[in-house]
Coordinates of C-alpha atoms in Angstrom, one line a residue:
X36 CA -10.1 26.7 -39.6
X37 CA -9.0 24.9 -36.6
X38 CA -8.4 28.1 -34.4
X39 CA -7.0 31.2 -34.7
X40 CA -3.9 31.7 -37.3
X41 CA -1.3 34.6 -37.5
X42 CA 0.9 35.4 -40.6
X43 CA 4.8 35.7 -39.5
X44 CA 6.5 35.1 -42.8
X45 CA 4.5 31.4 -43.1
X46 CA 1.3 30.4 -41.4
X47 CA 1.3 29.2 -38.2
X48 CA -1.2 27.8 -35.7
X49 CA -2.2 30.0 -32.9
X50 CA -5.0 29.0 -30.3
X51 CA -6.2 31.1 -27.6
X52 CA -6.9 29.7 -24.4
X53 CA -8.4 30.5 -21.1
X54 CA -8.2 28.7 -17.8
X55 CA -9.8 28.8 -14.7
X56 CA -7.0 27.1 -12.7
X57 CA -4.1 27.3 -10.9
X58 CA -2.4 23.7 -11.5
X59 CA -0.8 21.5 -13.4
X60 CA -3.2 22.1 -16.1
X61 CA -2.2 26.1 -16.3
X62 CA 1.9 24.6 -16.8
X63 CA 0.6 22.5 -19.5
X64 CA -0.9 25.1 -21.7
X65 CA 1.8 27.7 -20.8
X66 CA 4.2 25.3 -22.3
X67 CA 2.1 24.3 -25.5
X68 CA 3.7 25.6 -28.9
X69 CA 1.4 28.7 -30.4
X70 CA -0.7 28.5 -27.8
X71 CA -1.5 32.2 -26.1
X72 CA -3.3 32.7 -23.0
X73 CA -6.1 35.8 -23.1
X74 CA -7.5 37.8 -20.5
X75 CA -10.6 37.5 -18.2
X76 CA -12.9 39.6 -21.5
X77 CA -10.8 38.2 -24.3
X78 CA -12.0 36.0 -26.7
X79 CA -10.9 32.2 -26.7
X80 CA -10.9 29.1 -28.6
X81 CA -10.3 26.8 -25.8
X82 CA -11.2 26.9 -22.2
X83 CA -10.4 24.6 -19.7
X84 CA -12.8 26.1 -16.8
X85 CA -14.4 24.0 -13.7
X86 CA -17.9 22.7 -13.6
X87 CA -19.3 26.0 -11.8
X88 CA -18.3 28.4 -15.1
X89 CA -20.1 25.7 -17.0
X90 CA -23.6 26.3 -15.1
X91 CA -23.5 30.2 -14.7
X92 CA -22.2 30.3 -18.7
X93 CA -22.5 28.0 -20.9
X94 CA -26.3 28.4 -22.0
X95 CA -25.2 32.5 -22.7
X96 CA -22.2 31.5 -24.9
X97 CA -22.1 31.4 -28.5
X98 CA -19.3 29.6 -29.6
X99 CA -17.8 29.7 -33.2
X100 CA -17.4 26.0 -34.9
X101 CA -13.9 24.9 -33.9
X102 CA -13.9 26.2 -29.9
X103 CA -13.7 23.6 -27.3
X104 CA -14.6 23.8 -23.8
X105 CA -13.8 20.8 -21.3
X106 CA -16.9 20.2 -20.2
X107 CA -20.6 18.8 -21.3
X108 CA -23.3 21.0 -20.4
X109 CA -25.1 18.3 -18.1
X110 CA -22.2 16.3 -17.4
X111 CA -23.2 15.5 -13.5
X112 CA -25.6 13.0 -14.8
X113 CA -22.4 10.9 -14.5
X114 CA -20.8 12.5 -11.5
X115 CA -23.3 13.1 -9.6
X116 CA -23.2 10.0 -7.2
X117 CA -27.4 9.7 -6.8
X118 CA -27.9 10.5 -10.7
X119 CA -25.2 8.2 -11.5
X120 CA -26.7 5.8 -9.7
X121 CA -30.4 6.4 -11.2
X122 CA -29.0 6.2 -14.7
X123 CA -27.0 3.0 -14.3
X124 CA -30.1 1.1 -12.2
X125 CA -32.5 2.6 -15.2
X126 CA -30.0 1.6 -17.8
X127 CA -30.1 -1.9 -16.6
X128 CA -33.5 -2.3 -16.5
X129 CA -33.7 -1.3 -19.8
X130 CA -31.0 -3.9 -20.8
X131 CA -33.0 -6.5 -18.9
X132 CA -36.4 -5.5 -20.7
X133 CA -35.1 -5.5 -24.0
X134 CA -31.6 -8.0 -24.0
X135 CA -32.6 -10.1 -21.3
X136 CA -31.3 -10.7 -17.5
X137 CA -27.6 -12.1 -18.6
X138 CA -26.9 -8.8 -20.8
X139 CA -28.3 -6.3 -18.1
X140 CA -25.7 -8.7 -15.3
X141 CA -23.0 -6.7 -17.0
X142 CA -24.3 -3.5 -15.1
X143 CA -23.9 -5.2 -11.6
X144 CA -20.7 -3.7 -10.6
X145 CA -22.1 -1.0 -8.2
X146 CA -22.8 -1.7 -5.0
X147 CA -26.3 -1.3 -3.7
X148 CA -26.8 2.2 -3.5
X149 CA -30.3 4.6 -2.1
X150 CA -30.8 7.8 -2.7
X151 CA -31.6 9.8 0.8
X152 CA -34.1 11.1 1.6
X153 CA -36.1 10.1 -1.5
X154 CA -35.5 6.3 -1.3
X155 CA -35.2 6.3 2.5
X156 CA -38.1 3.6 2.8
X157 CA -36.8 1.3 0.5
X158 CA -33.2 1.7 2.5
X159 CA -35.0 0.6 5.8
X160 CA -36.2 -2.4 4.1
X161 CA -32.8 -3.6 2.4
X162 CA -30.9 -2.3 5.6
X163 CA -33.4 -4.4 7.8
X164 CA -32.6 -8.0 5.7
X165 CA -28.7 -7.9 6.7
X166 CA -28.6 -7.2 9.8
X167 CA -24.8 -6.2 11.3
X168 CA -23.5 -5.1 7.9
X169 CA -21.7 -1.8 7.4
X170 CA -22.9 1.1 5.1
X171 CA -21.1 4.3 4.1
X172 CA -22.9 7.7 3.8
X173 CA -22.3 10.6 1.2
X174 CA -23.0 13.6 0.5
X175 CA -23.8 13.7 -3.4
X176 CA -22.6 16.9 -4.5
X177 CA -19.2 16.8 -2.2
X178 CA -15.6 15.4 -3.6
X179 CA -12.3 14.8 -1.3
X180 CA -14.0 12.6 1.8
X181 CA -15.9 15.5 2.7
X182 CA -18.6 14.3 5.1
X183 CA -18.2 10.9 4.4
X184 CA -19.0 8.3 7.1
X185 CA -19.6 4.7 7.9
X186 CA -22.5 3.0 10.3
X187 CA -24.2 -0.4 11.4
X188 CA -27.2 0.9 12.9
X189 CA -30.2 3.3 12.0
X190 CA -29.7 5.1 14.6
X191 CA -26.8 6.8 13.6
X192 CA -28.9 8.3 10.3
X193 CA -30.6 9.5 13.2
X194 CA -28.1 11.2 15.5
X195 CA -26.8 12.1 12.2
X196 CA -29.3 14.4 11.5
X197 CA -29.3 15.9 14.7
X198 CA -27.7 19.2 15.2
X199 CA -25.8 18.2 18.0
X200 CA -24.3 15.3 17.5
X201 CA -22.5 16.1 14.2
X202 CA -19.1 17.1 13.3
X203 CA -18.2 19.8 11.2
X204 CA -18.0 17.7 8.1
X205 CA -20.9 16.1 9.0
X206 CA -23.1 19.8 9.3
X207 CA -21.5 20.3 5.8
X208 CA -22.5 17.8 4.4
X209 CA -25.9 18.2 5.3
X210 CA -26.6 21.7 3.5
X211 CA -26.4 19.2 0.8
X212 CA -30.0 18.8 -0.7
X213 CA -29.2 14.6 -1.1
X214 CA -27.0 11.9 -0.3
X215 CA -26.6 8.2 -0.7
X216 CA -26.6 5.3 1.2
X217 CA -24.5 2.6 -0.2
X218 CA -23.7 -0.6 1.3
X219 CA -20.1 -1.0 1.9
X220 CA -17.1 -3.3 0.3
X221 CA -16.1 -5.0 3.8
X222 CA -13.6 -7.4 1.7
X223 CA -11.5 -5.2 0.2
X224 CA -8.3 -6.4 -1.9
X225 CA -5.2 -5.5 0.7
X226 CA -2.1 -5.0 -0.3
X227 CA 0.2 -4.8 2.5
X228 CA -2.9 -5.2 4.8
X229 CA -4.0 -1.6 3.2
X230 CA -7.1 -0.8 1.6
X231 CA -6.8 1.3 -2.2
X232 CA -8.9 2.3 -4.9
X233 CA -8.1 3.0 -8.2
X234 CA -7.9 6.2 -10.1
X235 CA -8.7 5.6 -13.8
X236 CA -8.5 8.2 -16.7
X237 CA -11.3 7.9 -19.1
X238 CA -11.3 10.7 -22.1
X239 CA -15.1 11.3 -23.8
X240 CA -15.0 13.7 -27.3
X241 CA -18.2 12.9 -28.2
X242 CA -21.3 11.2 -26.8
X243 CA -23.6 10.6 -30.0
X244 CA -21.6 8.7 -31.4
X245 CA -20.4 7.8 -28.1
X246 CA -16.4 8.2 -28.3
X247 CA -14.2 7.7 -25.4
X248 CA -10.7 7.1 -24.8
X249 CA -9.0 5.2 -22.2
X250 CA -5.1 6.5 -20.8
X251 CA -2.5 3.7 -20.1
X252 CA -1.3 5.5 -17.2
X253 CA -3.4 5.6 -13.4
X254 CA -2.3 5.2 -9.8
X255 CA -3.9 3.6 -6.1
X256 CA -4.5 5.4 -4.0
X257 CA -3.9 3.8 -0.4
X258 CA -5.0 4.1 2.9
X259 CA -2.4 4.8 5.5
X260 CA -4.0 2.6 8.3
X261 CA -4.0 -1.6 8.3
X262 CA -8.0 -2.6 7.1
X263 CA -10.2 -3.1 10.0
X264 CA -13.8 -3.4 10.4
X265 CA -13.7 -3.7 14.0
X266 CA -13.2 0.3 14.0
X267 CA -15.6 1.8 11.4
X268 CA -14.9 5.5 12.7
X269 CA -11.0 5.7 11.7
X270 CA -11.1 7.9 7.7
X271 CA -7.8 7.3 7.6
X272 CA -8.3 2.9 7.2
X273 CA -11.5 3.9 5.4
X274 CA -11.4 6.6 3.2
X275 CA -8.8 6.2 0.2
X276 CA -9.1 10.3 -0.9
X277 CA -5.6 12.0 -1.3
X278 CA -7.1 14.7 0.2
X279 CA -7.8 12.5 3.8
X280 CA -4.8 10.7 3.7
X281 CA -2.4 14.1 3.7
X282 CA -3.8 14.9 6.8
X283 CA -3.0 11.5 8.7
X284 CA -0.4 11.9 11.8
X285 CA 1.9 9.5 10.2
X286 CA 1.5 10.6 6.7
X287 CA 5.0 10.6 4.9
X288 CA 4.9 13.6 1.9
X289 CA 8.3 11.7 0.5
X290 CA 6.5 8.4 0.0
X291 CA 3.1 9.5 -0.4
X292 CA -0.1 7.4 -0.6
X293 CA 0.2 6.6 -4.7
X294 CA 1.0 4.0 -6.7
X295 CA 1.2 4.0 -10.6
X296 CA -0.7 1.6 -12.4
X297 CA 2.0 -0.2 -14.3
X298 CA 4.0 -1.4 -11.3
X299 CA 0.7 -2.3 -9.7
X300 CA -0.6 -4.1 -13.0
X301 CA 2.7 -6.0 -12.6
X302 CA 2.6 -7.0 -8.4
X303 CA -1.4 -8.1 -9.7
X304 CA 0.0 -10.4 -12.7
X305 CA 2.9 -12.0 -10.1
X306 CA 0.6 -12.8 -7.8
X307 CA -2.6 -14.3 -9.7
X308 CA -1.1 -14.8 -13.0
X309 CA -1.6 -12.9 -16.3
X310 CA -4.9 -14.5 -17.3
X311 CA -7.0 -13.5 -13.9
X312 CA -5.6 -9.9 -14.0
X313 CA -6.5 -9.8 -18.4
X314 CA -10.3 -10.8 -17.2
X315 CA -9.9 -8.3 -13.9
X316 CA -8.8 -5.6 -16.6
X317 CA -11.6 -6.3 -19.0
X318 CA -14.5 -6.3 -16.6
X319 CA -13.0 -2.5 -15.5
X320 CA -13.1 -1.5 -19.0
X321 CA -17.0 -3.0 -19.2
X322 CA -17.4 -0.6 -16.4
X323 CA -16.4 2.3 -18.3
X324 CA -18.5 1.7 -21.6
X325 CA -21.6 0.7 -19.8
X326 CA -21.7 3.3 -17.4
X327 CA -21.0 6.1 -20.3
X328 CA -23.8 4.0 -22.5
X329 CA -26.2 4.6 -19.2
X330 CA -25.8 8.5 -19.5
X331 CA -25.4 8.5 -23.4
X332 CA -29.0 9.3 -24.3
X333 CA -29.5 12.1 -21.1
X334 CA -26.0 14.1 -21.6
X335 CA -26.5 16.9 -23.8
X336 CA -24.7 16.3 -26.7
X337 CA -22.1 19.3 -28.1
X338 CA -19.7 19.4 -30.8
X339 CA -18.0 21.9 -28.5
X340 CA -17.6 19.5 -25.9
X341 CA -15.0 17.0 -24.3
X342 CA -15.5 15.3 -20.8
X343 CA -12.0 14.0 -18.7
X344 CA -13.5 11.8 -16.6
X345 CA -11.5 10.4 -13.2
X346 CA -12.8 7.1 -12.4
X347 CA -12.8 5.5 -8.7
X348 CA -12.5 1.6 -8.6
X349 CA -12.3 -0.5 -5.7
X350 CA -11.2 -4.3 -6.0
X351 CA -12.9 -6.8 -3.5
X352 CA -11.1 -9.8 -2.0
X353 CA -12.5 -12.0 -5.2
X354 CA -11.0 -9.2 -7.6
X355 CA -14.0 -8.5 -8.6
X356 CA -14.0 -4.3 -9.5
X357 CA -16.8 -2.5 -8.2
X358 CA -17.7 1.4 -9.6
X359 CA -17.4 4.0 -6.4
X360 CA -18.1 6.8 -8.3
X361 CA -17.1 9.1 -11.5
X362 CA -15.6 12.8 -11.0
X363 CA -16.0 16.0 -13.6
X364 CA -13.2 17.2 -11.7
X365 CA -10.5 15.0 -11.3
X366 CA -7.8 16.4 -9.2
X367 CA -4.6 17.9 -11.1
X368 CA -3.1 18.8 -8.2
X369 CA 0.1 16.9 -7.8
X370 CA 1.1 15.6 -4.8
X371 CA 5.0 14.3 -5.8
X372 CA 7.0 14.7 -8.9
X373 CA 6.5 11.5 -10.1
X374 CA 2.3 12.4 -10.0
X375 CA 3.4 15.5 -11.3
X376 CA 4.7 14.7 -14.2
X377 CA 2.2 11.5 -14.8
X378 CA -0.7 14.5 -14.8
X379 CA 1.5 16.5 -17.0
X380 CA 1.9 13.4 -19.9
X381 CA -2.3 13.0 -19.2
X382 CA -3.3 16.5 -19.6
X383 CA -0.6 16.8 -22.9
X384 CA -2.3 14.0 -24.7
X385 CA -5.5 15.5 -24.0
X386 CA -5.2 18.2 -26.1
X387 CA -3.2 16.5 -28.4
X388 CA -6.7 14.0 -28.6
X389 CA -8.4 17.2 -28.9
X390 CA -6.2 18.3 -31.5
X391 CA -6.7 22.4 -31.4
X392 CA -4.3 22.8 -34.2
X393 CA -5.9 20.3 -36.8
X394 CA -2.7 17.5 -37.0
X395 CA -4.7 14.5 -37.1
X396 CA -7.0 12.6 -39.3
X397 CA -9.5 11.3 -36.7
X398 CA -8.9 7.7 -37.7
X399 CA -5.9 7.4 -35.2
X400 CA -6.6 4.2 -32.8
X401 CA -4.0 5.9 -30.5
X402 CA -2.4 9.1 -29.4
X403 CA 0.2 9.4 -27.3
X404 CA -1.1 7.5 -23.9
X405 CA -4.6 7.1 -25.2
X406 CA -6.2 4.4 -26.6
X407 CA -9.6 4.5 -28.7
X408 CA -11.8 2.3 -26.5
X409 CA -14.7 3.0 -28.0
X410 CA -16.4 4.7 -31.3
X411 CA -20.0 4.0 -31.7
X412 CA -19.1 0.2 -31.2
X413 CA -16.4 -1.1 -29.3
X414 CA -12.6 -1.0 -31.4
X415 CA -10.1 -4.1 -31.6
X416 CA -6.2 -4.0 -31.8
X417 CA -4.7 -3.6 -35.0
X418 CA -2.9 -7.0 -34.6
X419 CA -6.0 -9.3 -34.5
X420 CA -6.7 -11.9 -36.8
X421 CA -9.4 -10.9 -39.0
X422 CA -10.9 -14.4 -39.1
X423 CA -11.6 -14.6 -35.5
X424 CA -13.7 -11.8 -35.8
X425 CA -17.1 -13.0 -33.5
X426 CA -14.8 -15.3 -31.9
X427 CA -13.6 -14.3 -27.9
X428 CA -10.0 -13.7 -29.2
X429 CA -10.9 -10.5 -30.8
X430 CA -9.3 -8.4 -28.3
X431 CA -10.1 -4.4 -26.8
X432 CA -7.4 -1.4 -28.0
X433 CA -7.2 -1.1 -24.0
X434 CA -4.1 -1.3 -22.4
X435 CA -4.8 0.3 -19.4
X436 CA -1.4 -0.5 -17.0
X437 CA 0.5 -1.6 -19.7
X438 CA 3.6 0.4 -21.5
X439 CA 3.0 4.0 -22.4
X440 CA 5.5 4.7 -24.9
X441 CA 3.9 8.0 -25.5
X442 CA 6.7 10.0 -27.2
X443 CA 7.6 7.4 -29.3
X444 CA 4.4 7.2 -30.8
X445 CA 3.7 10.8 -30.9
X446 CA 6.9 11.6 -32.9
X447 CA 5.2 9.0 -35.9
X448 CA 2.1 10.7 -35.6
X449 CA 2.1 14.2 -35.2
X450 CA 3.7 15.9 -38.1
X451 CA 5.5 19.1 -37.2
X452 CA 4.1 22.8 -37.7
X453 CA 5.2 24.5 -40.4
X454 CA 8.7 25.8 -39.8
X455 CA 8.7 23.7 -36.2
X456 CA 11.8 21.2 -35.4
X457 CA 10.3 17.4 -34.8
X458 CA 9.4 16.6 -31.1

């Protein structure tokens, strides 16, 4: 049985859900046919909670077979900045030992990073090898750009540790146990002179075996100030977080600071050609898969759990993608009507993949805007000639920034519930 069922003349699915967030996900859940919200202590089939709930309640909760929850127990292995880098470094070392340096080089997509204070001496050695270069300091467990600052001198870190010289943000960051010092990407790809990063959504429904879906929509997050290395103190220039940009004096809420992935991909294709951009997006696919594989053996797999990750990717001038961080709780608070509609599509399709209603066969390669990227091995597109197996013509089943004709696809895919009209 996929969820609680009630009879009213004919059988229909009823999903009892609990939601700890008051943003777009709440709207999506309330609109979903047959889903009913339960009060605080009520029994539930589906729980969309924050990571704090997982930390406090997961180990004490008994869950029946059909129950689903939106985080893995130790999701932080990928989403805390220091642990992400630790796991990626270990995975790269394992690949180099077992397969060779060429294969290990596939993991060279994150900037040189040190966990502080534990790797402080290693960091100082690296820092002294490249005098004058720019580094960025980030608290490992903060989000929305809080506590982040750039520096070029070791004394800047020493000053930062002294109570009298810290800003409120930095005092806030100082309460966190650890930080990462990361080499700053000094040559970011610019559009109209402005720095941006890409927010991409990856849904993992299992770690053993690894099963991951890539969403077609996403967006670029732009800074409001033209980029320059002459000023490293201007957060509106260097940090693309929406929470930061919204406080810029010239921020226009009508325009916002986002550009949807489809027009952004078209822009890059017009400027650099289809082949170059396809190669770039293929490198991004590699980032998603390798980062998930790096934590596959440490994440506690649980059939009740799924995770919707928000990846932050930065492009440099050579169109090389860099993994900046992975978010376990990407913001679903919209910054515009367009952003709201995109997040509604994303969350509706997440529920479609999780499939509490039991409408899927489990063999689907596409559900709405999601394409199955990895299923205990790479997933390839349907339209590939099988004779080309093993050749470079074998194309991955990913369509980030491509047409998202999800409604048409869902009409074909999802059969209506008993007594329900088709979408």
